[in-house]
Amino acid sequence: MKRILVTGGAGFVGSHLCERLLSEGNEVICLDNYFTGSKQNIEHLMDHHYFELVRHDITNPYMVEVDEIYNFACPASPIHYQYNPIKTIKTSVMGAINMLGLAKRVGAKILQASTSEVYGDPTVHPQPESYWGNVNPIGLRSCYDEGKRCAETLFMDYHNSNNVKIKIIRIFNTYGPRMHPQDGRVVSNFIVQALKGDDITIFGDGKQTRSFQYVDDLVEGTCRMMNSRDEFIGPVNIGNPVEFTMLELAKEVLELTNSKSKIIYLPLPQDDPLQRQPDITLAKKELNNWEPKVHLREGLQHTIAYFDELLKSK
Ligand code: NAD
Ligand code: UDP
């Protein structure tokens, strides 16, 4: 049995990760400041003998004896990370320093949830890990993109200078149950709009692409990365390479929800990437043939069922 710290554990991805780690017989300490996460996300784990919940902000140091740390604390949706951009970058940078300091002191292995946003608006397609990215350092998205890039730098430097055992994953757009309903991300927005009969808001012409990964596939890839051979530290892309336009996504959601909602077009936000698709060759090679298993249609069905329940209960 390992004792594992999950920062951001009450968030969308973090809650699924806590669940998985507990089911494997580990002791889990879930740390969160509830900025975008909630106790409801982990309510079903509260009675578990080996689950512990801690209210804490990772911009402040935290001490605990653990074997592994999954550093997932950080708002991930543009409206939330742009709400207080200085706080966002502090969470990525000071949070990384605090968690790396902890890992160094107690000899824990630490995994960083980085992002495909480190590639910015990519000029190489699909994106391999060797691509350095095309990021605007002073734009609306930079508090998140540059914060995550700096966190990767810190992870590499703690590893090279202090022998801290690190792992870095670059997560591509992930969706599933327990996304925040007002999260502003495209999958939750379209589903909630379709279920309520509101207009489906496409930003720009809807021809921009994203590659959507179901949360279970991400959790599987994340755990395989933590348990991969010591010399393999990443960064490694974890995402689903099947690419869709936002218009295709909207049509799929409309069909699956049987909704009469209208599609409307709104202006494209500043620095919105035109395309994004992971090259997962490295993940397949290093993570025991890991690849996403859940097709968009199936993943959307689970997610729609979740939001349908949630909206009915309100
Ligand atoms: P989320 O917003 O649901 O979860 C983030 C969690 O971190 C929340 O529970 C929030 O309350 C907590 N948090 C935020 N700031 C904190 C702080 N300073 N101290 C303590 N807790 C704090 O987002 P998510 O989609 O679950 O993302 C989880 C992680 O995965 C993030 O680091 C994100 O950058 C990364 N990621 C997610 C995606 C995706 O598509 N979901 C893509 C790339 C990277
Ligand atoms: N988007 C959209 N309508 C929405 C929300 C988002 O058309 O209601 C678009 C957004 O402009 C972007 C894509 O969907 O091109 C994915 O947005 P999201 O915020 O989910 O992820 P990110 O841009 O961070 O990849």
mmCIF file of C-alpha atoms and ligand atoms in Angstrom:
data_model
loop_
_atom_site.group_PDB
_atom_site.id
_atom_site.type_symbol
_atom_site.label_atom_id
_atom_site.label_comp_id
_atom_site.label_asym_id
_atom_site.label_seq_id
_atom_site.Cartn_x
_atom_site.Cartn_y
_atom_site.Cartn_z
ATOM 1 C CA MET A 1 0.000 0.000 0.000
ATOM 2 C CA LYS A 2 1.311 3.461 -0.945
ATOM 3 C CA ARG A 3 0.354 6.786 0.620
ATOM 4 C CA ILE A 4 -0.458 9.156 -2.237
ATOM 5 C CA LEU A 5 -1.131 12.903 -2.326
ATOM 6 C CA VAL A 6 -3.445 14.158 -5.096
ATOM 7 C CA THR A 7 -3.475 17.960 -5.372
ATOM 8 C CA GLY A 8 -6.619 19.248 -7.082
ATOM 9 C CA GLY A 9 -8.224 15.969 -6.003
ATOM 10 C CA ALA A 10 -11.708 17.485 -5.648
ATOM 11 C CA GLY A 11 -11.669 18.650 -9.278
ATOM 12 C CA PHE A 12 -12.952 16.920 -12.380
ATOM 13 C CA VAL A 13 -9.903 14.768 -13.248
ATOM 14 C CA GLY A 14 -8.536 14.639 -9.686
ATOM 15 C CA SER A 15 -11.718 13.041 -8.321
ATOM 16 C CA HIS A 16 -11.531 10.214 -10.885
ATOM 17 C CA LEU A 17 -7.859 9.733 -10.067
ATOM 18 C CA CYS A 18 -8.544 9.524 -6.293
ATOM 19 C CA GLU A 19 -11.212 6.913 -7.001
ATOM 20 C CA ARG A 20 -8.824 4.814 -9.111
ATOM 21 C CA LEU A 21 -5.949 5.006 -6.602
ATOM 22 C CA LEU A 22 -8.230 3.990 -3.716
ATOM 23 C CA SER A 23 -9.618 1.076 -5.740
ATOM 24 C CA GLU A 24 -6.052 -0.198 -6.124
ATOM 25 C CA GLY A 25 -5.700 -0.343 -2.319
ATOM 26 C CA ASN A 26 -3.725 2.854 -1.737
ATOM 27 C CA GLU A 27 -4.151 5.486 0.949
ATOM 28 C CA VAL A 28 -5.143 8.779 -0.699
ATOM 29 C CA ILE A 29 -4.789 12.312 0.634
ATOM 30 C CA CYS A 30 -6.896 14.633 -1.500
ATOM 31 C CA LEU A 31 -5.813 18.280 -1.233
ATOM 32 C CA ASP A 32 -7.878 21.111 -2.713
ATOM 33 C CA ASN A 33 -8.803 24.767 -2.178
ATOM 34 C CA TYR A 34 -12.249 24.243 -3.840
ATOM 35 C CA PHE A 35 -11.735 27.033 -6.388
ATOM 36 C CA THR A 36 -13.205 24.962 -9.224
ATOM 37 C CA GLY A 37 -13.545 21.627 -7.444
ATOM 38 C CA SER A 38 -16.182 20.642 -4.908
ATOM 39 C CA LYS A 39 -16.848 18.266 -2.042
ATOM 40 C CA GLN A 40 -19.686 16.766 -4.125
ATOM 41 C CA ASN A 41 -17.087 15.391 -6.554
ATOM 42 C CA ILE A 42 -15.557 13.239 -3.823
ATOM 43 C CA GLU A 43 -18.589 12.823 -1.556
ATOM 44 C CA HIS A 44 -18.815 9.122 -2.465
ATOM 45 C CA LEU A 45 -15.227 8.579 -1.239
ATOM 46 C CA MET A 46 -15.607 10.286 2.135
ATOM 47 C CA ASP A 47 -16.487 7.112 4.051
ATOM 48 C CA HIS A 48 -13.580 5.197 2.586
ATOM 49 C CA HIS A 49 -11.218 4.137 5.341
ATOM 50 C CA TYR A 50 -8.109 5.198 3.438
ATOM 51 C CA PHE A 51 -9.373 8.523 2.062
ATOM 52 C CA GLU A 52 -8.485 11.861 3.660
ATOM 53 C CA LEU A 53 -9.583 15.325 2.534
ATOM 54 C CA VAL A 54 -7.484 18.433 3.216
ATOM 55 C CA ARG A 55 -8.452 22.044 2.459
ATOM 56 C CA HIS A 56 -5.220 23.713 1.404
ATOM 57 C CA ASP A 57 -3.881 26.048 -1.267
ATOM 58 C CA ILE A 58 -0.699 24.785 -2.964
ATOM 59 C CA THR A 59 0.680 28.311 -3.265
ATOM 60 C CA ASN A 60 1.529 27.705 0.426
ATOM 61 C CA PRO A 61 3.912 24.938 1.511
ATOM 62 C CA TYR A 62 2.409 21.681 2.761
ATOM 63 C CA MET A 63 4.156 18.919 4.711
ATOM 64 C CA VAL A 64 3.119 15.285 4.718
ATOM 65 C CA GLU A 65 4.881 11.921 4.525
ATOM 66 C CA VAL A 66 3.896 10.400 1.184
ATOM 67 C CA ASP A 67 5.317 8.001 -1.409
ATOM 68 C CA GLU A 68 3.847 9.670 -4.490
ATOM 69 C CA ILE A 69 2.377 13.036 -5.486
ATOM 70 C CA TYR A 70 0.046 13.696 -8.415
ATOM 71 C CA ASN A 71 0.109 17.484 -8.928
ATOM 72 C CA PHE A 72 -3.247 18.293 -10.565
ATOM 73 C CA ALA A 73 -4.214 21.508 -8.738
ATOM 74 C CA CYS A 74 -4.848 24.316 -11.252
ATOM 75 C CA PRO A 75 -7.998 25.688 -12.864
ATOM 76 C CA ALA A 76 -8.143 24.250 -16.387
ATOM 77 C CA SER A 77 -10.938 26.037 -18.232
ATOM 78 C CA PRO A 78 -10.250 29.416 -19.876
ATOM 79 C CA ILE A 79 -12.992 31.311 -17.985
ATOM 80 C CA HIS A 80 -11.734 30.002 -14.652
ATOM 81 C CA TYR A 81 -8.016 30.440 -15.242
ATOM 82 C CA GLN A 82 -8.588 33.935 -16.655
ATOM 83 C CA TYR A 83 -10.755 34.977 -13.676
ATOM 84 C CA ASN A 84 -7.619 35.748 -11.629
ATOM 85 C CA PRO A 85 -4.625 35.284 -13.950
ATOM 86 C CA ILE A 86 -2.049 36.166 -11.276
ATOM 87 C CA LYS A 87 -3.446 33.485 -8.988
ATOM 88 C CA THR A 88 -3.366 30.992 -11.880
ATOM 89 C CA ILE A 89 0.306 31.514 -12.580
ATOM 90 C CA LYS A 90 1.077 31.433 -8.836
ATOM 91 C CA THR A 91 -0.731 28.092 -8.588
ATOM 92 C CA SER A 92 1.357 26.625 -11.412
ATOM 93 C CA VAL A 93 4.724 28.100 -10.426
ATOM 94 C CA MET A 94 4.645 28.439 -6.615
ATOM 95 C CA GLY A 95 2.527 25.288 -6.420
ATOM 96 C CA ALA A 96 5.176 23.376 -8.390
ATOM 97 C CA ILE A 97 7.966 24.746 -6.184
ATOM 98 C CA ASN A 98 6.082 23.776 -3.006
ATOM 99 C CA MET A 99 5.189 20.290 -4.211
ATOM 100 C CA LEU A 100 8.686 19.651 -5.630
ATOM 101 C CA GLY A 101 10.173 20.823 -2.321
ATOM 102 C CA LEU A 102 7.926 18.351 -0.523
ATOM 103 C CA ALA A 103 8.890 15.539 -2.932
ATOM 104 C CA LYS A 104 12.562 16.343 -2.370
ATOM 105 C CA ARG A 105 12.259 16.334 1.439
ATOM 106 C CA VAL A 106 10.338 13.077 1.733
ATOM 107 C CA GLY A 107 11.830 11.308 -1.321
ATOM 108 C CA ALA A 108 8.453 11.003 -3.068
ATOM 109 C CA LYS A 109 7.944 10.471 -6.793
ATOM 110 C CA ILE A 110 5.979 13.377 -8.296
ATOM 111 C CA LEU A 111 3.890 13.573 -11.470
ATOM 112 C CA GLN A 112 2.973 16.891 -13.056
ATOM 113 C CA ALA A 113 -0.293 17.424 -14.954
ATOM 114 C CA SER A 114 0.994 19.571 -17.786
ATOM 115 C CA THR A 115 -1.035 20.392 -20.856
ATOM 116 C CA SER A 116 -1.216 20.492 -24.640
ATOM 117 C CA GLU A 117 -1.417 24.285 -24.103
ATOM 118 C CA VAL A 118 2.389 24.262 -23.904
ATOM 119 C CA TYR A 119 2.185 23.885 -27.724
ATOM 120 C CA GLY A 120 0.064 27.080 -27.952
ATOM 121 C CA ASP A 121 -1.375 27.601 -31.453
ATOM 122 C CA PRO A 122 0.757 24.841 -33.008
ATOM 123 C CA THR A 123 2.465 25.165 -36.377
ATOM 124 C CA VAL A 124 3.398 21.456 -36.318
ATOM 125 C CA HIS A 125 0.518 18.994 -36.661
ATOM 126 C CA PRO A 126 0.001 16.580 -34.949
ATOM 127 C CA GLN A 127 2.117 17.675 -31.998
ATOM 128 C CA PRO A 128 5.026 15.439 -30.889
ATOM 129 C CA GLU A 129 6.706 16.055 -27.512
ATOM 130 C CA SER A 130 9.786 17.387 -29.333
ATOM 131 C CA TYR A 131 7.821 20.423 -30.617
ATOM 132 C CA TRP A 132 8.586 23.542 -28.547
ATOM 133 C CA GLY A 133 5.294 25.267 -29.223
ATOM 134 C CA ASN A 134 3.973 28.592 -30.421
ATOM 135 C CA VAL A 135 2.810 30.446 -27.314
ATOM 136 C CA ASN A 136 1.970 34.129 -26.912
ATOM 137 C CA PRO A 137 3.729 35.111 -23.643
ATOM 138 C CA ILE A 138 1.509 38.158 -23.028
ATOM 139 C CA GLY A 139 -1.923 37.034 -24.243
ATOM 140 C CA LEU A 140 -5.118 36.084 -22.426
ATOM 141 C CA ARG A 141 -4.118 32.425 -22.209
ATOM 142 C CA SER A 142 -0.519 33.022 -21.128
ATOM 143 C CA CYS A 143 -1.167 32.862 -17.349
ATOM 144 C CA TYR A 144 -2.078 29.220 -17.896
ATOM 145 C CA ASP A 145 0.207 28.290 -20.817
ATOM 146 C CA GLU A 146 3.341 29.971 -19.484
ATOM 147 C CA GLY A 147 2.588 28.851 -15.907
ATOM 148 C CA LYS A 148 2.476 25.246 -17.079
ATOM 149 C CA ARG A 149 5.619 25.702 -19.211
ATOM 150 C CA CYS A 150 7.470 27.133 -16.204
ATOM 151 C CA ALA A 151 6.244 24.226 -14.047
ATOM 152 C CA GLU A 152 7.752 21.795 -16.577
ATOM 153 C CA THR A 153 11.060 23.707 -16.358
ATOM 154 C CA LEU A 154 10.977 23.499 -12.548
ATOM 155 C CA PHE A 155 10.283 19.765 -12.663
ATOM 156 C CA MET A 156 13.255 19.172 -15.005
ATOM 157 C CA ASP A 157 15.544 21.376 -12.880
ATOM 158 C CA TYR A 158 14.607 19.683 -9.582
ATOM 159 C CA HIS A 159 15.246 16.368 -11.308
ATOM 160 C CA ASN A 160 18.594 17.389 -12.816
ATOM 161 C CA SER A 161 19.894 19.356 -9.811
ATOM 162 C CA ASN A 162 18.350 17.474 -6.877
ATOM 163 C CA ASN A 163 17.589 13.998 -8.228
ATOM 164 C CA VAL A 164 13.880 14.352 -7.528
ATOM 165 C CA LYS A 165 11.971 11.477 -9.186
ATOM 166 C CA ILE A 166 9.654 13.192 -11.661
ATOM 167 C CA LYS A 167 7.123 12.364 -14.378
ATOM 168 C CA ILE A 168 5.499 14.896 -16.732
ATOM 169 C CA ILE A 169 2.360 14.267 -18.777
ATOM 170 C CA ARG A 170 0.909 16.699 -21.331
ATOM 171 C CA ILE A 171 -2.833 16.253 -21.208
ATOM 172 C CA PHE A 172 -4.976 17.030 -24.278
ATOM 173 C CA ASN A 173 -8.638 18.137 -24.018
ATOM 174 C CA THR A 174 -10.359 15.729 -21.639
ATOM 175 C CA TYR A 175 -14.061 15.474 -20.820
ATOM 176 C CA GLY A 176 -16.415 13.343 -18.752
ATOM 177 C CA PRO A 177 -18.702 13.258 -15.715
ATOM 178 C CA ARG A 178 -17.920 15.798 -12.938
ATOM 179 C CA MET A 179 -16.828 18.557 -15.273
ATOM 180 C CA HIS A 180 -18.113 21.805 -13.786
ATOM 181 C CA PRO A 181 -21.460 22.651 -15.487
ATOM 182 C CA GLN A 182 -20.450 26.336 -15.784
ATOM 183 C CA ASP A 183 -16.931 25.454 -16.651
ATOM 184 C CA GLY A 184 -17.037 27.124 -20.071
ATOM 185 C CA ARG A 185 -15.235 24.277 -21.817
ATOM 186 C CA VAL A 186 -16.738 23.230 -25.082
ATOM 187 C CA VAL A 187 -17.996 19.722 -24.239
ATOM 188 C CA SER A 188 -19.771 20.733 -21.013
ATOM 189 C CA ASN A 189 -21.092 23.944 -22.621
ATOM 190 C CA PHE A 190 -22.623 22.139 -25.622
ATOM 191 C CA ILE A 191 -24.149 19.360 -23.491
ATOM 192 C CA VAL A 192 -25.689 21.722 -20.921
ATOM 193 C CA GLN A 193 -26.977 24.020 -23.688
ATOM 194 C CA ALA A 194 -28.482 21.073 -25.602
ATOM 195 C CA LEU A 195 -30.153 19.604 -22.504
ATOM 196 C CA LYS A 196 -31.649 22.967 -21.529
ATOM 197 C CA GLY A 197 -32.746 23.749 -25.105
ATOM 198 C CA ASP A 198 -30.519 26.856 -25.142
ATOM 199 C CA ASP A 199 -28.564 27.982 -28.219
ATOM 200 C CA ILE A 200 -25.344 26.045 -28.907
ATOM 201 C CA THR A 201 -22.579 28.638 -28.924
ATOM 202 C CA ILE A 202 -19.887 27.993 -31.514
ATOM 203 C CA PHE A 203 -16.965 30.411 -31.263
ATOM 204 C CA GLY A 204 -15.607 31.448 -34.671
ATOM 205 C CA ASP A 205 -16.633 29.438 -37.738
ATOM 206 C CA GLY A 206 -16.529 26.093 -35.881
ATOM 207 C CA LYS A 207 -13.799 24.728 -38.158
ATOM 208 C CA GLN A 208 -11.136 24.787 -35.419
ATOM 209 C CA THR A 209 -10.283 21.310 -34.199
ATOM 210 C CA ARG A 210 -9.658 19.561 -30.892
ATOM 211 C CA SER A 211 -9.021 15.910 -30.025
ATOM 212 C CA PHE A 212 -11.231 14.832 -27.134
ATOM 213 C CA GLN A 213 -10.178 12.238 -24.595
ATOM 214 C CA TYR A 214 -12.554 10.519 -22.181
ATOM 215 C CA VAL A 215 -11.473 10.854 -18.547
ATOM 216 C CA ASP A 216 -11.048 7.068 -17.964
ATOM 217 C CA ASP A 217 -8.427 6.914 -20.731
ATOM 218 C CA LEU A 218 -6.546 9.818 -19.128
ATOM 219 C CA VAL A 219 -6.586 8.189 -15.678
ATOM 220 C CA GLU A 220 -5.253 4.940 -17.156
ATOM 221 C CA GLY A 221 -2.441 6.785 -18.996
ATOM 222 C CA THR A 222 -1.614 8.831 -15.883
ATOM 223 C CA CYS A 223 -1.290 5.765 -13.638
ATOM 224 C CA ARG A 224 0.796 3.925 -16.238
ATOM 225 C CA MET A 225 3.099 6.954 -16.436
ATOM 226 C CA MET A 226 3.556 7.087 -12.641
ATOM 227 C CA ASN A 227 4.466 3.387 -12.695
ATOM 228 C CA SER A 228 6.690 3.500 -15.801
ATOM 229 C CA ARG A 229 10.436 2.763 -15.623
ATOM 230 C CA ASP A 230 12.385 5.326 -13.523
ATOM 231 C CA GLU A 231 14.475 6.620 -16.431
ATOM 232 C CA PHE A 232 11.369 7.617 -18.387
ATOM 233 C CA ILE A 233 10.393 11.023 -17.030
ATOM 234 C CA GLY A 234 8.545 12.473 -20.054
ATOM 235 C CA PRO A 235 7.107 14.806 -21.044
ATOM 236 C CA VAL A 236 4.655 12.464 -22.721
ATOM 237 C CA ASN A 237 1.423 13.340 -24.543
ATOM 238 C CA ILE A 238 -1.732 11.761 -23.122
ATOM 239 C CA GLY A 239 -4.660 12.394 -25.420
ATOM 240 C CA ASN A 240 -6.975 10.897 -27.997
ATOM 241 C CA PRO A 241 -5.650 11.473 -31.526
ATOM 242 C CA VAL A 242 -9.091 11.416 -33.182
ATOM 243 C CA GLU A 243 -9.672 15.025 -34.224
ATOM 244 C CA PHE A 244 -13.038 16.800 -34.589
ATOM 245 C CA THR A 245 -14.154 20.278 -35.603
ATOM 246 C CA MET A 246 -16.337 22.163 -33.102
ATOM 247 C CA LEU A 247 -19.168 22.030 -35.634
ATOM 248 C CA GLU A 248 -18.912 18.216 -35.783
ATOM 249 C CA LEU A 249 -18.929 18.083 -31.980
ATOM 250 C CA ALA A 250 -22.031 20.311 -31.809
ATOM 251 C CA LYS A 251 -23.897 18.093 -34.291
ATOM 252 C CA GLU A 252 -22.960 14.929 -32.391
ATOM 253 C CA VAL A 253 -24.195 16.415 -29.094
ATOM 254 C CA LEU A 254 -27.447 17.600 -30.716
ATOM 255 C CA GLU A 255 -28.079 14.133 -32.117
ATOM 256 C CA LEU A 256 -27.293 12.273 -28.885
ATOM 257 C CA THR A 257 -29.464 14.573 -26.758
ATOM 258 C CA ASN A 258 -32.311 14.749 -29.300
ATOM 259 C CA SER A 259 -32.230 18.474 -28.736
ATOM 260 C CA LYS A 260 -33.928 21.189 -30.767
ATOM 261 C CA SER A 261 -31.316 23.779 -29.765
ATOM 262 C CA LYS A 262 -30.126 26.131 -32.534
ATOM 263 C CA ILE A 263 -26.451 26.559 -33.398
ATOM 264 C CA ILE A 264 -25.303 30.190 -33.153
ATOM 265 C CA TYR A 265 -21.907 31.666 -33.974
ATOM 266 C CA LEU A 266 -20.041 34.002 -31.570
ATOM 267 C CA PRO A 267 -16.640 35.699 -31.945
ATOM 268 C CA LEU A 268 -13.549 33.513 -31.541
ATOM 269 C CA PRO A 269 -11.646 34.357 -28.318
ATOM 270 C CA GLN A 270 -8.127 35.823 -28.598
ATOM 271 C CA ASP A 271 -5.297 33.296 -29.266
ATOM 272 C CA ASP A 272 -7.751 30.387 -29.613
ATOM 273 C CA PRO A 273 -5.680 27.549 -31.181
ATOM 274 C CA LEU A 274 -6.828 26.540 -34.676
ATOM 275 C CA GLN A 275 -5.991 22.878 -34.366
ATOM 276 C CA ARG A 276 -4.794 20.380 -31.807
ATOM 277 C CA GLN A 277 -4.004 16.675 -32.092
ATOM 278 C CA PRO A 278 -1.599 14.600 -30.007
ATOM 279 C CA ASP A 279 1.088 12.399 -31.477
ATOM 280 C CA ILE A 280 0.921 9.466 -29.022
ATOM 281 C CA THR A 281 3.747 7.344 -30.465
ATOM 282 C CA LEU A 282 5.875 7.872 -27.347
ATOM 283 C CA ALA A 283 3.041 7.028 -24.923
ATOM 284 C CA LYS A 284 2.315 3.791 -26.794
ATOM 285 C CA LYS A 285 5.981 2.804 -26.732
ATOM 286 C CA GLU A 286 6.715 3.657 -23.089
ATOM 287 C CA LEU A 287 3.380 3.010 -21.415
ATOM 288 C CA ASN A 288 2.850 -0.599 -22.351
ATOM 289 C CA ASN A 289 0.855 0.081 -25.532
ATOM 290 C CA TRP A 290 -1.431 2.585 -23.829
ATOM 291 C CA GLU A 291 -3.952 4.149 -26.172
ATOM 292 C CA PRO A 292 -7.406 5.666 -25.701
ATOM 293 C CA LYS A 293 -10.221 3.109 -25.783
ATOM 294 C CA VAL A 294 -13.380 5.225 -25.459
ATOM 295 C CA HIS A 295 -14.841 6.668 -28.666
ATOM 296 C CA LEU A 296 -16.298 10.175 -28.588
ATOM 297 C CA ARG A 297 -19.862 8.919 -29.031
ATOM 298 C CA GLU A 298 -19.631 6.542 -26.079
ATOM 299 C CA GLY A 299 -17.858 9.085 -23.858
ATOM 300 C CA LEU A 300 -20.449 11.726 -24.729
ATOM 301 C CA GLN A 301 -23.266 9.338 -23.782
ATOM 302 C CA HIS A 302 -21.799 8.862 -20.272
ATOM 303 C CA THR A 303 -21.241 12.601 -19.915
ATOM 304 C CA ILE A 304 -24.729 13.505 -21.141
ATOM 305 C CA ALA A 305 -26.242 11.035 -18.633
ATOM 306 C CA TYR A 306 -24.266 12.733 -15.835
ATOM 307 C CA PHE A 307 -25.355 16.273 -16.766
ATOM 308 C CA ASP A 308 -28.942 15.137 -17.303
ATOM 309 C CA GLU A 309 -29.038 13.807 -13.706
ATOM 310 C CA LEU A 310 -27.323 16.927 -12.382
ATOM 311 C CA LEU A 311 -29.743 19.342 -14.101
ATOM 312 C CA LYS A 312 -32.780 17.336 -12.933
ATOM 313 C CA SER A 313 -31.558 17.440 -9.327
ATOM 314 C CA LYS A 314 -31.352 21.264 -9.336
HETATM 315 P P1 NAD B 1 -10.578 21.345 -12.468
HETATM 316 O O1 NAD B 1 -10.666 22.824 -12.470
HETATM 317 O O2 NAD B 1 -11.834 20.553 -12.400
HETATM 318 O O3 NAD B 1 -9.638 20.822 -11.288
HETATM 319 C C1 NAD B 1 -8.614 21.573 -10.716
HETATM 320 C C2 NAD B 1 -8.694 21.393 -9.207
HETATM 321 O O4 NAD B 1 -7.596 22.123 -8.595
HETATM 322 C C3 NAD B 1 -9.970 21.962 -8.600
HETATM 323 O O5 NAD B 1 -10.512 21.055 -7.673
HETATM 324 C C4 NAD B 1 -9.521 23.255 -7.905
HETATM 325 O O6 NAD B 1 -10.348 23.612 -6.835
HETATM 326 C C5 NAD B 1 -8.106 22.894 -7.506
HETATM 327 N N1 NAD B 1 -7.214 24.037 -7.329
HETATM 328 C C6 NAD B 1 -7.052 25.090 -8.171
HETATM 329 N N2 NAD B 1 -6.119 25.939 -7.676
HETATM 330 C C7 NAD B 1 -5.670 25.385 -6.510
HETATM 331 C C8 NAD B 1 -4.724 25.790 -5.541
HETATM 332 N N3 NAD B 1 -4.032 26.933 -5.670
HETATM 333 N N4 NAD B 1 -4.525 24.991 -4.458
HETATM 334 C C9 NAD B 1 -5.234 23.848 -4.292
HETATM 335 N N5 NAD B 1 -6.158 23.413 -5.192
HETATM 336 C C10 NAD B 1 -6.371 24.190 -6.276
HETATM 337 O O7 NAD B 1 -9.733 20.953 -13.775
HETATM 338 P P2 NAD B 1 -9.377 19.525 -14.388
HETATM 339 O O8 NAD B 1 -9.904 19.500 -15.758
HETATM 340 O O9 NAD B 1 -9.735 18.453 -13.440
HETATM 341 O O10 NAD B 1 -7.795 19.652 -14.494
HETATM 342 C C11 NAD B 1 -6.940 19.031 -13.566
HETATM 343 C C12 NAD B 1 -5.493 19.231 -13.990
HETATM 344 O O11 NAD B 1 -5.270 18.667 -15.287
HETATM 345 C C13 NAD B 1 -5.075 20.714 -14.075
HETATM 346 O O12 NAD B 1 -3.757 20.846 -13.602
HETATM 347 C C14 NAD B 1 -5.134 20.999 -15.562
HETATM 348 O O13 NAD B 1 -4.249 22.017 -15.931
HETATM 349 C C15 NAD B 1 -4.723 19.652 -16.146
HETATM 350 N N6 NAD B 1 -5.252 19.508 -17.510
HETATM 351 C C16 NAD B 1 -6.571 19.238 -17.719
HETATM 352 C C17 NAD B 1 -7.055 19.153 -19.024
HETATM 353 C C18 NAD B 1 -8.500 18.847 -19.319
HETATM 354 O O14 NAD B 1 -8.881 18.862 -20.488
HETATM 355 N N7 NAD B 1 -9.331 18.537 -18.359
HETATM 356 C C19 NAD B 1 -6.179 19.348 -20.111
HETATM 357 C C20 NAD B 1 -4.848 19.637 -19.838
HETATM 358 C C21 NAD B 1 -4.385 19.706 -18.541
HETATM 359 N N1 UDP B 2 -15.721 26.727 -27.874
HETATM 360 C C1 UDP B 2 -16.901 26.940 -28.556
HETATM 361 N N2 UDP B 2 -18.033 27.163 -27.833
HETATM 362 C C2 UDP B 2 -18.054 27.156 -26.481
HETATM 363 C C3 UDP B 2 -16.848 26.920 -25.767
HETATM 364 C C4 UDP B 2 -15.696 26.716 -26.516
HETATM 365 O O1 UDP B 2 -16.944 26.944 -29.798
HETATM 366 O O2 UDP B 2 -19.130 27.343 -25.897
HETATM 367 C C5 UDP B 2 -14.502 26.474 -28.666
HETATM 368 C C6 UDP B 2 -13.293 27.277 -28.223
HETATM 369 O O3 UDP B 2 -13.281 28.534 -28.860
HETATM 370 C C7 UDP B 2 -12.159 26.371 -28.685
HETATM 371 C C8 UDP B 2 -12.720 24.966 -28.518
HETATM 372 O O4 UDP B 2 -14.134 25.113 -28.458
HETATM 373 O O5 UDP B 2 -11.862 26.597 -30.040
HETATM 374 C C9 UDP B 2 -12.241 24.251 -27.261
HETATM 375 O O6 UDP B 2 -12.436 25.115 -26.161
HETATM 376 P P1 UDP B 2 -12.167 24.676 -24.655
HETATM 377 O O7 UDP B 2 -12.283 25.885 -23.821
HETATM 378 O O8 UDP B 2 -13.005 23.492 -24.323
HETATM 379 O O9 UDP B 2 -10.655 24.127 -24.673
HETATM 380 P P2 UDP B 2 -9.261 24.787 -25.158
HETATM 381 O O10 UDP B 2 -9.536 25.964 -26.047
HETATM 382 O O11 UDP B 2 -8.554 25.166 -23.914
HETATM 383 O O12 UDP B 2 -8.608 23.680 -25.904
#
